[in-house]
Coordinates of C-alpha atoms in Angstrom, one line a residue:
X1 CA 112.6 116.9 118.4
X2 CA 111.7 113.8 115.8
X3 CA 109.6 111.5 117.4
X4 CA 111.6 108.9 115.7
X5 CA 114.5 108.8 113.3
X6 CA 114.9 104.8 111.4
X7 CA 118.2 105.1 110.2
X8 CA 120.5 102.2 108.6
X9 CA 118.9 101.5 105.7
X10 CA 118.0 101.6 102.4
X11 CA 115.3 103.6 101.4
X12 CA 114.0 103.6 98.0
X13 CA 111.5 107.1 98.5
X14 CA 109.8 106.1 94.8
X15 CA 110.7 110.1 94.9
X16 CA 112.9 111.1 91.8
X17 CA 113.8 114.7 93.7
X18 CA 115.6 112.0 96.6
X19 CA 115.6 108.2 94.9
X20 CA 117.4 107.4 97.7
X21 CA 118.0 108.0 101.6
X22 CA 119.5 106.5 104.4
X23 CA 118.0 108.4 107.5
X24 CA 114.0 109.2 107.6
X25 CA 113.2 111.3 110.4
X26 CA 109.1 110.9 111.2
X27 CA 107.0 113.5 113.6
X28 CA 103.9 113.5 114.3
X29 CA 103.0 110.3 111.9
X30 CA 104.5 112.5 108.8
X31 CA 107.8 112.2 107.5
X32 CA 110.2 115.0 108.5
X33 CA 112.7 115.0 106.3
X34 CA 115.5 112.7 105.2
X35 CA 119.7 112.2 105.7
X36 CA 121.6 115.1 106.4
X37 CA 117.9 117.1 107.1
X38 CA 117.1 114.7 110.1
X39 CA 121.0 112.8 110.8
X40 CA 121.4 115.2 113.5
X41 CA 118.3 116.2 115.0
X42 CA 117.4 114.8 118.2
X43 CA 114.7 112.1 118.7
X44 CA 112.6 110.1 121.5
X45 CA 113.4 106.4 119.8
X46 CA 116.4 105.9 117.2
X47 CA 115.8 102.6 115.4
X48 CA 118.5 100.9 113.1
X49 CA 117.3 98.8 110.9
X50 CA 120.3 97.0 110.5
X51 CA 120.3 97.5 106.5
X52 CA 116.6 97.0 105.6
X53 CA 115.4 97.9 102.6
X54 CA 112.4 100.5 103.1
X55 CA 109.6 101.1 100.6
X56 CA 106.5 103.3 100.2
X57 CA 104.0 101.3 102.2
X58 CA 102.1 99.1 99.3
X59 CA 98.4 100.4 98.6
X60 CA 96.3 97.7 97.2
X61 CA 94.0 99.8 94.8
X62 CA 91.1 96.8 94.8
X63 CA 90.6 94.7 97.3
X64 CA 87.8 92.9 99.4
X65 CA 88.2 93.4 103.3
X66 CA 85.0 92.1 104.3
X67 CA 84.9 89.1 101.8
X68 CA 88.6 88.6 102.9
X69 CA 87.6 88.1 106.7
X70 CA 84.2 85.7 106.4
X71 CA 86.4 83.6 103.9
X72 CA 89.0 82.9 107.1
X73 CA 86.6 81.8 109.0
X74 CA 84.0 79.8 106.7
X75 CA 84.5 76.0 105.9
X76 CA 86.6 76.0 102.6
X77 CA 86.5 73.2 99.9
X78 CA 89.3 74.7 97.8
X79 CA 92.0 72.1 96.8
X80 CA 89.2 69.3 97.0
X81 CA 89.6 67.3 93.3
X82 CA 86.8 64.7 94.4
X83 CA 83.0 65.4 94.3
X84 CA 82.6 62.9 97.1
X85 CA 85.5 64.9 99.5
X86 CA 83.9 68.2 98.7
X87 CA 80.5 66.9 100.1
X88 CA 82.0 65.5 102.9
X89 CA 83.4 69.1 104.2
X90 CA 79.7 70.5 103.6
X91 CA 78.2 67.9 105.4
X92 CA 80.3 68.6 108.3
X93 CA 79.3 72.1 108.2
X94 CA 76.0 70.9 108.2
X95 CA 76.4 68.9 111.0
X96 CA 77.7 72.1 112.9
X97 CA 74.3 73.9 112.4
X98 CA 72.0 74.0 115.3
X99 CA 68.9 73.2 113.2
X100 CA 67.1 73.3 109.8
X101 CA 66.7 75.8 107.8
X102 CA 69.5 77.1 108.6
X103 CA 72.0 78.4 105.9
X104 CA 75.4 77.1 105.6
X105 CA 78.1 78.8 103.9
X106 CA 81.2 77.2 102.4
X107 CA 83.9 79.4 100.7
X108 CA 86.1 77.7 98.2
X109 CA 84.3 76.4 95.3
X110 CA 85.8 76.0 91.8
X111 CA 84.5 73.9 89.8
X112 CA 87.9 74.2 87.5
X113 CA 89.1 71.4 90.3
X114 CA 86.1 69.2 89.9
X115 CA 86.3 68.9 86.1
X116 CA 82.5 69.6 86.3
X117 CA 79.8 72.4 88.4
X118 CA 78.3 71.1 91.5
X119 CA 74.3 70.7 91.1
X120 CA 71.8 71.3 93.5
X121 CA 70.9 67.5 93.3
X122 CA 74.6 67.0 94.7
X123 CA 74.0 69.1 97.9
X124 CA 70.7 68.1 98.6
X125 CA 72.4 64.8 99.3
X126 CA 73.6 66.1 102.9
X127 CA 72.1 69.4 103.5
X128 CA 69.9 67.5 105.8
X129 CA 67.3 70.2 105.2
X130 CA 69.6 73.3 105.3
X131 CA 69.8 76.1 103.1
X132 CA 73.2 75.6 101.5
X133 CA 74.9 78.4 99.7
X134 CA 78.7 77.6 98.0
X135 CA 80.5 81.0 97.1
X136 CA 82.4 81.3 93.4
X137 CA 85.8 81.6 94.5
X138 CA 85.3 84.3 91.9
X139 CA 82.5 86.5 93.4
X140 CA 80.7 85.8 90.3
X141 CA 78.8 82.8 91.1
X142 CA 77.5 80.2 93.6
X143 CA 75.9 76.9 93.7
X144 CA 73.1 76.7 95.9
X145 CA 70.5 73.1 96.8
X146 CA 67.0 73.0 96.1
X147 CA 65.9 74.2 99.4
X148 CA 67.0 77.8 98.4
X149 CA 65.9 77.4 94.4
X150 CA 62.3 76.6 95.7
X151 CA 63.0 80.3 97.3
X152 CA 63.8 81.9 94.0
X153 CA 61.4 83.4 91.3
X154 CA 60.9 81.4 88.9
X155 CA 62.2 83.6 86.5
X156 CA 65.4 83.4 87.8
X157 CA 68.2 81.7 85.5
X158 CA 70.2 78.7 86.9
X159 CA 72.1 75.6 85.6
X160 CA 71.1 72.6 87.7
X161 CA 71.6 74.8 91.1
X162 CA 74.6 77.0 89.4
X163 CA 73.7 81.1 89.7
X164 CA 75.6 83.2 87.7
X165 CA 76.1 87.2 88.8
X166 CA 72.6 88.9 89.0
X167 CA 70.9 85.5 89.6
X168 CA 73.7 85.0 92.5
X169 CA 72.5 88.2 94.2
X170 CA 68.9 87.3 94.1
X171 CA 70.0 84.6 96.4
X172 CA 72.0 86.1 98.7
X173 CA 69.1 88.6 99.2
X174 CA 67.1 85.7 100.6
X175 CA 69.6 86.0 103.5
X176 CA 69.6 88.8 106.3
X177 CA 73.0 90.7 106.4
X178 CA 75.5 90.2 108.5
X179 CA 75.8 92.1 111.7
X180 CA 77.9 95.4 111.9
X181 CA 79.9 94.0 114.9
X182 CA 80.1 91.0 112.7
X183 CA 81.3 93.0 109.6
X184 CA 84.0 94.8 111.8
X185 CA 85.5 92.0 112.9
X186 CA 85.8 90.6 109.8
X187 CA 87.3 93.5 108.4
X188 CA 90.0 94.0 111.0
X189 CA 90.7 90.5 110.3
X190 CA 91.7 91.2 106.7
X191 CA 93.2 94.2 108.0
X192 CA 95.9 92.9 109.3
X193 CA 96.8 90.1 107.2
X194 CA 97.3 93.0 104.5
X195 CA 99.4 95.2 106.7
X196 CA 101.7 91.8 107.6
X197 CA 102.3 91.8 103.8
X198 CA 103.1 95.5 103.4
X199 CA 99.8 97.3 102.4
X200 CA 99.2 100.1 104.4
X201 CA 96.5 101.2 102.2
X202 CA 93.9 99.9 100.6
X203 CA 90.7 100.6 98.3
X204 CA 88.0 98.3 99.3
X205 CA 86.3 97.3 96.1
X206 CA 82.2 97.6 96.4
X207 CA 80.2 98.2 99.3
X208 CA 76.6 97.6 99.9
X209 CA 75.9 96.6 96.6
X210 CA 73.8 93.6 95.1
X211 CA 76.5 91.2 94.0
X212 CA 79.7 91.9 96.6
X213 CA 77.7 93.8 99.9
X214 CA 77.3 92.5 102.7
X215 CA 74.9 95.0 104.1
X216 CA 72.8 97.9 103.5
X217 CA 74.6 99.9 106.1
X218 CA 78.2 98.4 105.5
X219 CA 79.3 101.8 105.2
X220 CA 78.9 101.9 108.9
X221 CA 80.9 98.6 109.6
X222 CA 84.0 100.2 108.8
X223 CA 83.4 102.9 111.0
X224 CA 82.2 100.8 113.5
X225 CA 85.8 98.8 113.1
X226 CA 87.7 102.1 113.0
X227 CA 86.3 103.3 116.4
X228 CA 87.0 99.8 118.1
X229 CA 91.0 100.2 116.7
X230 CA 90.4 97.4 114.3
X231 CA 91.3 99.3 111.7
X232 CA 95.2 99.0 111.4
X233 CA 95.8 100.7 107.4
X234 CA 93.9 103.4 105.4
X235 CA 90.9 102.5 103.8
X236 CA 89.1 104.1 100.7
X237 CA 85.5 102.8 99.7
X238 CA 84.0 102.5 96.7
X239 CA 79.8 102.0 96.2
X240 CA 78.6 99.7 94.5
X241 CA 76.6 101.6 91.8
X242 CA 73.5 100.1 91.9
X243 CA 73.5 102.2 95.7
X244 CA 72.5 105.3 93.5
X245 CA 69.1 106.9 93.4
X246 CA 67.0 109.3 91.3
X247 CA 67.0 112.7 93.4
X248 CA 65.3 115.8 92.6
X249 CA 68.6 118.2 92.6
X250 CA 68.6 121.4 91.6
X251 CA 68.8 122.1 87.4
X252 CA 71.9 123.4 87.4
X253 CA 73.5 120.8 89.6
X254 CA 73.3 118.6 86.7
X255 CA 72.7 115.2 88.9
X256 CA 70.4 112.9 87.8
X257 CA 71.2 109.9 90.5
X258 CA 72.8 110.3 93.6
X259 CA 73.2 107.9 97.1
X260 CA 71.5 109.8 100.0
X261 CA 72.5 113.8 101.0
X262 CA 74.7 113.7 97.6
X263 CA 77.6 112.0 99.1
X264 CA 80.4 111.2 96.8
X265 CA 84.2 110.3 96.3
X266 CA 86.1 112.9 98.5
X267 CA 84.1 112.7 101.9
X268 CA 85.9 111.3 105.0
X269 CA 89.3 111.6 106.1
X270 CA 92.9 110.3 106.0
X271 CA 92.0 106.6 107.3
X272 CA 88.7 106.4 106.5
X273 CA 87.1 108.0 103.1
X274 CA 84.5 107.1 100.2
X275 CA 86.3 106.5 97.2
X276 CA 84.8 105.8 93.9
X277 CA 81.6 104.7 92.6
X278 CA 81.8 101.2 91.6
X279 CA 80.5 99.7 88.1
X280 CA 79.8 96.3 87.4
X281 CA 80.1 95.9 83.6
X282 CA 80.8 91.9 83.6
X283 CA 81.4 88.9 85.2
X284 CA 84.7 86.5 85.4
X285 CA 87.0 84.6 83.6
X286 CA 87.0 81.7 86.4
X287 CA 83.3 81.5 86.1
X288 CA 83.6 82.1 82.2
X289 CA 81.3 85.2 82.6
X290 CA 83.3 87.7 81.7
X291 CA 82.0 89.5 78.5
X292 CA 84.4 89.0 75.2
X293 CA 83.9 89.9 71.6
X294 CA 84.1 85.8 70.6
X295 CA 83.6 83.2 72.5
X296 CA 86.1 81.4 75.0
X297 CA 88.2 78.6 73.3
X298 CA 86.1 75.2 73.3
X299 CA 82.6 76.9 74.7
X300 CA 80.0 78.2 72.7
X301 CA 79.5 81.7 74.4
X302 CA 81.4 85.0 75.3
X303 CA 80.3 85.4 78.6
X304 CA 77.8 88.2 79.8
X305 CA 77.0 91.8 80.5
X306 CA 75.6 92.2 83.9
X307 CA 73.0 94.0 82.3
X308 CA 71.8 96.1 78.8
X309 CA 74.4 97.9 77.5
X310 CA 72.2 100.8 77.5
X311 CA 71.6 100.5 81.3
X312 CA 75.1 100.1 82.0
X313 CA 75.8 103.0 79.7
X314 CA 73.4 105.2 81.5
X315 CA 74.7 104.5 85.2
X316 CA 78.2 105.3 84.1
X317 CA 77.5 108.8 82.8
X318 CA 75.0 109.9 85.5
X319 CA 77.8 108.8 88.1
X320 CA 79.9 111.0 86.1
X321 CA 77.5 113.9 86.1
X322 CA 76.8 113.5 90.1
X323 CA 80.6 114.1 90.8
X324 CA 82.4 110.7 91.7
X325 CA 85.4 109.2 90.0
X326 CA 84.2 105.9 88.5
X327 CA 85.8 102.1 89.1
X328 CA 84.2 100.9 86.1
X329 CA 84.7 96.9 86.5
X330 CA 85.5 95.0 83.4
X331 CA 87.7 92.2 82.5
X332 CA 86.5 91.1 78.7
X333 CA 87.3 93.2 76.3
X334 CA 83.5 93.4 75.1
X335 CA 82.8 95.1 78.7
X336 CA 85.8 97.0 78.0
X337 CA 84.1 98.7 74.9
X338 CA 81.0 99.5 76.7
X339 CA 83.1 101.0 79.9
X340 CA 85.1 103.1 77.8
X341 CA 82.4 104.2 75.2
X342 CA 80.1 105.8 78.2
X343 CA 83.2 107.3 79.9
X344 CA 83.3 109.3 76.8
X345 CA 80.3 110.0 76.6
X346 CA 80.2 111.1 79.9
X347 CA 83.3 113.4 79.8
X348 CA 81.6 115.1 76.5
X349 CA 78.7 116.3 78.3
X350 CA 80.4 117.7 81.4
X351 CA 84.5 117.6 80.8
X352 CA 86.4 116.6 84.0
X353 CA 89.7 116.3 83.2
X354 CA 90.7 114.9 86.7
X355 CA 87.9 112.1 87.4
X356 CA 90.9 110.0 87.2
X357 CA 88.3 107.5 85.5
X358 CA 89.5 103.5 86.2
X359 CA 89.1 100.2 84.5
X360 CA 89.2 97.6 87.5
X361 CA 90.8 94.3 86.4
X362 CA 91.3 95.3 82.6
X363 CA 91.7 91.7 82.2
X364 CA 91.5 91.5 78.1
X365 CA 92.2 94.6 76.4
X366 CA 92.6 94.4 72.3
X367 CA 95.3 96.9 70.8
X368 CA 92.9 98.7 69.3
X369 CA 91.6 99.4 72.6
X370 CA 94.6 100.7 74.2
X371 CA 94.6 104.1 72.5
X372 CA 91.0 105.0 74.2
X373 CA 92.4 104.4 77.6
X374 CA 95.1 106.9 76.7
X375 CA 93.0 109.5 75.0
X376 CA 90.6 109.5 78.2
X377 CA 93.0 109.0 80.5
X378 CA 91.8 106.2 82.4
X379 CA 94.0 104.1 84.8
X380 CA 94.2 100.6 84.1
X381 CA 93.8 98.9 87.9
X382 CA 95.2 95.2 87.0
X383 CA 95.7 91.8 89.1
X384 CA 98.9 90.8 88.3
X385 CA 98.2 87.4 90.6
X386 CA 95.2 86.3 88.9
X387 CA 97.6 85.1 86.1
X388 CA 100.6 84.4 88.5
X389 CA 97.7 81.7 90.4
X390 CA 95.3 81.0 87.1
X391 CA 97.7 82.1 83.9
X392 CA 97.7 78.2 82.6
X393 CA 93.8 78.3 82.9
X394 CA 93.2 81.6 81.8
X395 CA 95.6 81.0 78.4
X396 CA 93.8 78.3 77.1
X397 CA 90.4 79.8 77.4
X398 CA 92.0 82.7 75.5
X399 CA 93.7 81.3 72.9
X400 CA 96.9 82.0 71.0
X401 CA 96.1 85.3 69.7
X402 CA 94.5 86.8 73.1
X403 CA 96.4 85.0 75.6
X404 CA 99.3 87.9 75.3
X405 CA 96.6 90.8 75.9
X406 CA 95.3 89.6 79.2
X407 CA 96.6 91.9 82.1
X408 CA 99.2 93.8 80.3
X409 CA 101.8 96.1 81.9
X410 CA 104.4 96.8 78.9
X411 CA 101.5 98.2 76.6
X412 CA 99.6 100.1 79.3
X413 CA 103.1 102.0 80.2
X414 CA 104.1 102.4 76.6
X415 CA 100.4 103.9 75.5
X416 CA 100.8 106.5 78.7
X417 CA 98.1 104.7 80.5
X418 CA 98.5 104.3 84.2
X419 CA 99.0 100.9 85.5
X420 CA 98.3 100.5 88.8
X421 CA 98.6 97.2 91.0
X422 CA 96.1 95.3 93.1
X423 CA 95.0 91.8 94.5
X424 CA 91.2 91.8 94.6
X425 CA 91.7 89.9 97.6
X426 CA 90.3 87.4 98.8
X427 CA 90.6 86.1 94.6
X428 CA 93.9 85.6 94.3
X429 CA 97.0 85.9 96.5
X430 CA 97.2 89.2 97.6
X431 CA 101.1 89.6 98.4
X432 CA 102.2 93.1 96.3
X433 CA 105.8 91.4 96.6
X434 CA 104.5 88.4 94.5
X435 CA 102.6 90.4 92.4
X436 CA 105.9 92.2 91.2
X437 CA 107.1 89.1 90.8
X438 CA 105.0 88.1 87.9
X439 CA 104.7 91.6 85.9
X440 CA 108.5 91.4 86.1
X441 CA 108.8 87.9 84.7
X442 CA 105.2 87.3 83.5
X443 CA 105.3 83.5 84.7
X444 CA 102.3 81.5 86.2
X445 CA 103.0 79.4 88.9
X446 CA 103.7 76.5 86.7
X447 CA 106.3 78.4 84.9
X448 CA 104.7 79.3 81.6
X449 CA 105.1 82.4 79.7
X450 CA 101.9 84.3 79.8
X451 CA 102.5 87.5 77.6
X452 CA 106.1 87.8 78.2
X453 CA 106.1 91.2 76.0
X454 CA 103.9 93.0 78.6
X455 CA 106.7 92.6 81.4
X456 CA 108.2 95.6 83.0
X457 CA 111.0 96.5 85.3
X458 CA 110.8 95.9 88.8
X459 CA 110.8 99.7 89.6
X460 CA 107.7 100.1 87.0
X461 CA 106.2 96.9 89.1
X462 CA 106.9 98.9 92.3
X463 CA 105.8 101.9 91.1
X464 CA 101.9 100.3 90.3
X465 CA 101.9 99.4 93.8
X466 CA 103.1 103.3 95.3
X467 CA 102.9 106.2 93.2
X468 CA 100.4 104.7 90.8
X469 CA 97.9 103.7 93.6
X470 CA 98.0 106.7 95.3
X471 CA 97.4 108.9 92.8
X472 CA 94.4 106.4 91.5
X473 CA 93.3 107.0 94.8
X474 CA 93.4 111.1 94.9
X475 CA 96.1 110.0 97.6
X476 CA 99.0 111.3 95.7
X477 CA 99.5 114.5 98.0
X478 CA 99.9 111.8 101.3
X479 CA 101.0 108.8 100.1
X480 CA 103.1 106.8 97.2
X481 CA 106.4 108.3 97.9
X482 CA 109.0 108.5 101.0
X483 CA 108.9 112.5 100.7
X484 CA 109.0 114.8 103.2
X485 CA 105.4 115.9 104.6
X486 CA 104.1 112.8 103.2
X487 CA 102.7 110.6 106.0
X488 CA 105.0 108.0 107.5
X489 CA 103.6 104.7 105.8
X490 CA 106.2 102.7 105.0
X491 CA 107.2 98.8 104.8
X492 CA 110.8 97.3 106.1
X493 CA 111.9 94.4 103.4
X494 CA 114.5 91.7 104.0
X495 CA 116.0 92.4 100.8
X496 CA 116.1 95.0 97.9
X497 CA 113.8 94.2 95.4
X498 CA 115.7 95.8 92.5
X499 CA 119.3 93.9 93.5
X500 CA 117.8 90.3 94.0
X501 CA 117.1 87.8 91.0
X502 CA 113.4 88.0 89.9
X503 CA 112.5 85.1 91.1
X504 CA 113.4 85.5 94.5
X505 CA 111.3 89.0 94.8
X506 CA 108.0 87.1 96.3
X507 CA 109.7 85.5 98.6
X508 CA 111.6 88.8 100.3
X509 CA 110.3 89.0 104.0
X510 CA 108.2 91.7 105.3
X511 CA 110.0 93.0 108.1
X512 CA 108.0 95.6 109.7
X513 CA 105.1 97.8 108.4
X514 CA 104.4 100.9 109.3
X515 CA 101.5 103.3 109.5
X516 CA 101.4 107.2 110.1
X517 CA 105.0 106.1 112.1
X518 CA 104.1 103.8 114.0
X519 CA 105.2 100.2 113.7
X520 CA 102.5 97.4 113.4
X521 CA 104.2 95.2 116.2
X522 CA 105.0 97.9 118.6
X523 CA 108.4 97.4 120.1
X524 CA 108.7 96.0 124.1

């Protein structure tokens, strides 16, 4: 007997044995089989679903849950235009504080709305003695007042109370880390705000590291959140690199650097598993640190490595060498060289053909660079919704001629390089339906044409956010696909995706989402 049997609808398996199905028959959280294999089998609960159209549950391949869950709760500034209004919302936080020296976060700063940074001499205006700390909507920055610069070496860089990347985590390490109750909480948070938009898994992008951690033992957040049920979606977890450490390993093990016992991608289970190790190669384009070969139109740098190229170089290959698939973040195309030049140096002194290497973000990639990712056969993990959300700002600080290469699709699929979707959540908007959207019709919000060459077809859009995540993920055996023996992780749509007109697809409603069978609002 089925344990339940959905039946009515539409699914669209992202499986080219079965393309399509009208009955999926689920037992014991898998999937059982589908139409005339299930049609007439018995079950506990029969659901119609009234001629839904059912999809692969979406995996987000980057994505910040813990970030995602403090941001939702932490006074936000964003949409403030007006130095004078931004101040106003931090000194109410202030006001909130019980006494000084306290820190006060605020999430939301861009300083794109202000026309200029923030300076410390700004918030020392009403921080009333507080340590005030004002998160990069980016990751890649903050502003902090001169209470927490007198904290700082001296030899660390600012501009006038501005931190870029490194110099940002030497002030967040001034700070104890938040709680593992905390952290849990946070993360079931953004939990479930991903499973109402469809994601039933997700790859949590950097844990325990110095610029995006929250904690040395984060690790043990998420398993604190998946034994209190808060937990709602699968979870994979990368580490940040800079978690690795020189170990005395056996000769012919071959690892020069490895985190504690020699963990590594592969350990855990089907909810809860360490994914890949986690590179930081560059910054940002919305805090213009993101390493390019020539400068940004109308500034007089190219952004920054996060560190020598020969250091970044080295941590790259002995990752490789001490077993874990690498998530190699880098958005210039600068950064892009150096990722791709260790990879293959890496894979020449100890071939692994299925590392399944990734670029995260990819954000600038010349032609010439697009052969490389082919010929080492690393997946290109983009953020469609960085240029659905930022396109018109992220154009003109490209130019003309570069403008077309940011966040390709078209190019990626044509080269035979994997193109897989994500959000990096809390960044940009991290609806997969939106994100389609855009690599189908390659508009920003304001309706200009970023790149319109690199669109692809919606079932190439919906294939980055199934088949292409779960394999980037070493998931491909449980996950991606409607196919039978697969786990039951699926999401109920409004509408069909491939039938509607483009730029209706963002707005198709999420029905239902499900997870190992089992609905995410459990029927009464």
């Amino acid at each position: 007997m089925l344990c339940t049997r959905l039946t009515n609808a539409r699914f669209l398996t992202m499986d080219p044995d079965h393309p399509v199905a009208h009955d999926l028959g689920i037992w014991q959280g898998r999937i059982a089989g589908l139409d005339e294999a299930v049609t007439s089998l018995p079950a506990r609960e029969v659901v119609d679903l009234q001629g839904a159209t059912v999809l692969p549950g979406f995996i987000d391949a980057h994505v910040h849950l813990a970030w995602t869950g403090f941001k939702q709760t932490t006074p936000s500034i964003a949409g403030r235009t007006r130095v004078d209004d931004v101040l106003a919302v931090v000194a109410e936080a202030v006001a909130r504080t019980r006494a000084p020296g306290d820190w006060v976060s605020i999430a939301g700063y861009d300083q794109r709305a202000l026309g200029r940074h923030l300076t410390a001499a700004d918030l020392d205006r009403v921080s009333d003695g507080r340590k005030l700390y004002l998160l990069h909507d980016s990751g890649h920055g903050c502003v902090v007042n001169t209470a927490v610069l007198d904290l700082l070496p001296a030899d660390i860089p600012h501009e006038n109370g501005f931190l870029a990347e490194q110099a940002m985590g030497a002030a967040r390490a001034l700070r104890l880390p938040h709680a593992q109750e905390d952290l849990a909480e946070a993360i079931g948070r953004a939990a479930r705000t991903c499973l109402a938009e469809g994601v039933t898994a997700c790859a949590e992008a950097g844990i325990g590291g110095t610029l995006f951690g929250h904690s040395p033992v984060e690790l043990g957040a998420y398993q604190l959140a998946r034994d209190k049920d808060l937990l709602p979606l699968r979870v994979q977890l990368m580490v940040s690199a800079d978690r690795l450490r020189p170990v005395a390993a056996h000769e012919t093990d071959g690892i020069p650097r490895a985190l504690d016992l020699g963990l590594r991608t592969g350990f855990g289970d089907d909810r809860l598993s360490v994914g890949a190790l986690k590179v930081y190669t560059d910054g940002g384009m919305m805090a213009r640190t993101a390493a390019l070969t020539s400068p940004y139109e109308g500034l007089d740098h190219a952004g920054q490595l996060q560190d020598d190229p020969d250091v970044l170089t080295g941590l790259i290959v002995d990752g490789h060498l001490a077993g874990w698939q690498l998530a190699v973040h880098a958005i210039g195309d600068r950064a892009a060289d150096i990722a791709l030049d260790a990879i293959e140096r890496a894979q020449r002194l100890r071939p692994r053909p299925e590392a399944r290497h990734r670029i995260e973000h990819a954000g600038l990639i010349r032609p010439d660079q697009l052969p490389r990712f082919a010929r080492l056969g690393v997946s290109a993990v983009v953020q469609p919704s960085f240029l659905r959300c930022f396109g018109d700002d992220y154009a003109s600080i490209m130019g003309k001629e570069r403008a077309p290469w940011m966040y390709r699709g078209r190019a990626f699929l044509d080269h035979g390089i994997p193109l897989v979707g994500s959000s990096d959540r809390p960044v940009a908007d991290g609806s997969p339906l939106r994100a389609v959207q855009f690599m189908v019709e390659r508009a920003s919000a304001s309706g200009q044409l970023i790149g319109p060459d690199e669109a692809v077809t919606v079932d190439q859009a919906l294939h980055a956010y199934t088949v292409a995540g779960a394999r980037a993920c070493h998931w491909e055996d449980r996950l991606g696909s409607l196919t039978p023996g697969k786990h039951a992780d699926l999401v109920v749509l409004g509408d069909d995706p491939r039938s509607v007109d483009s730029s209706r697809i963002g707005d198709i409603e999420v029905v239902e989402t499900y997870v190992a069978g089992l609905p995410s609002r459990p029927r009464t």
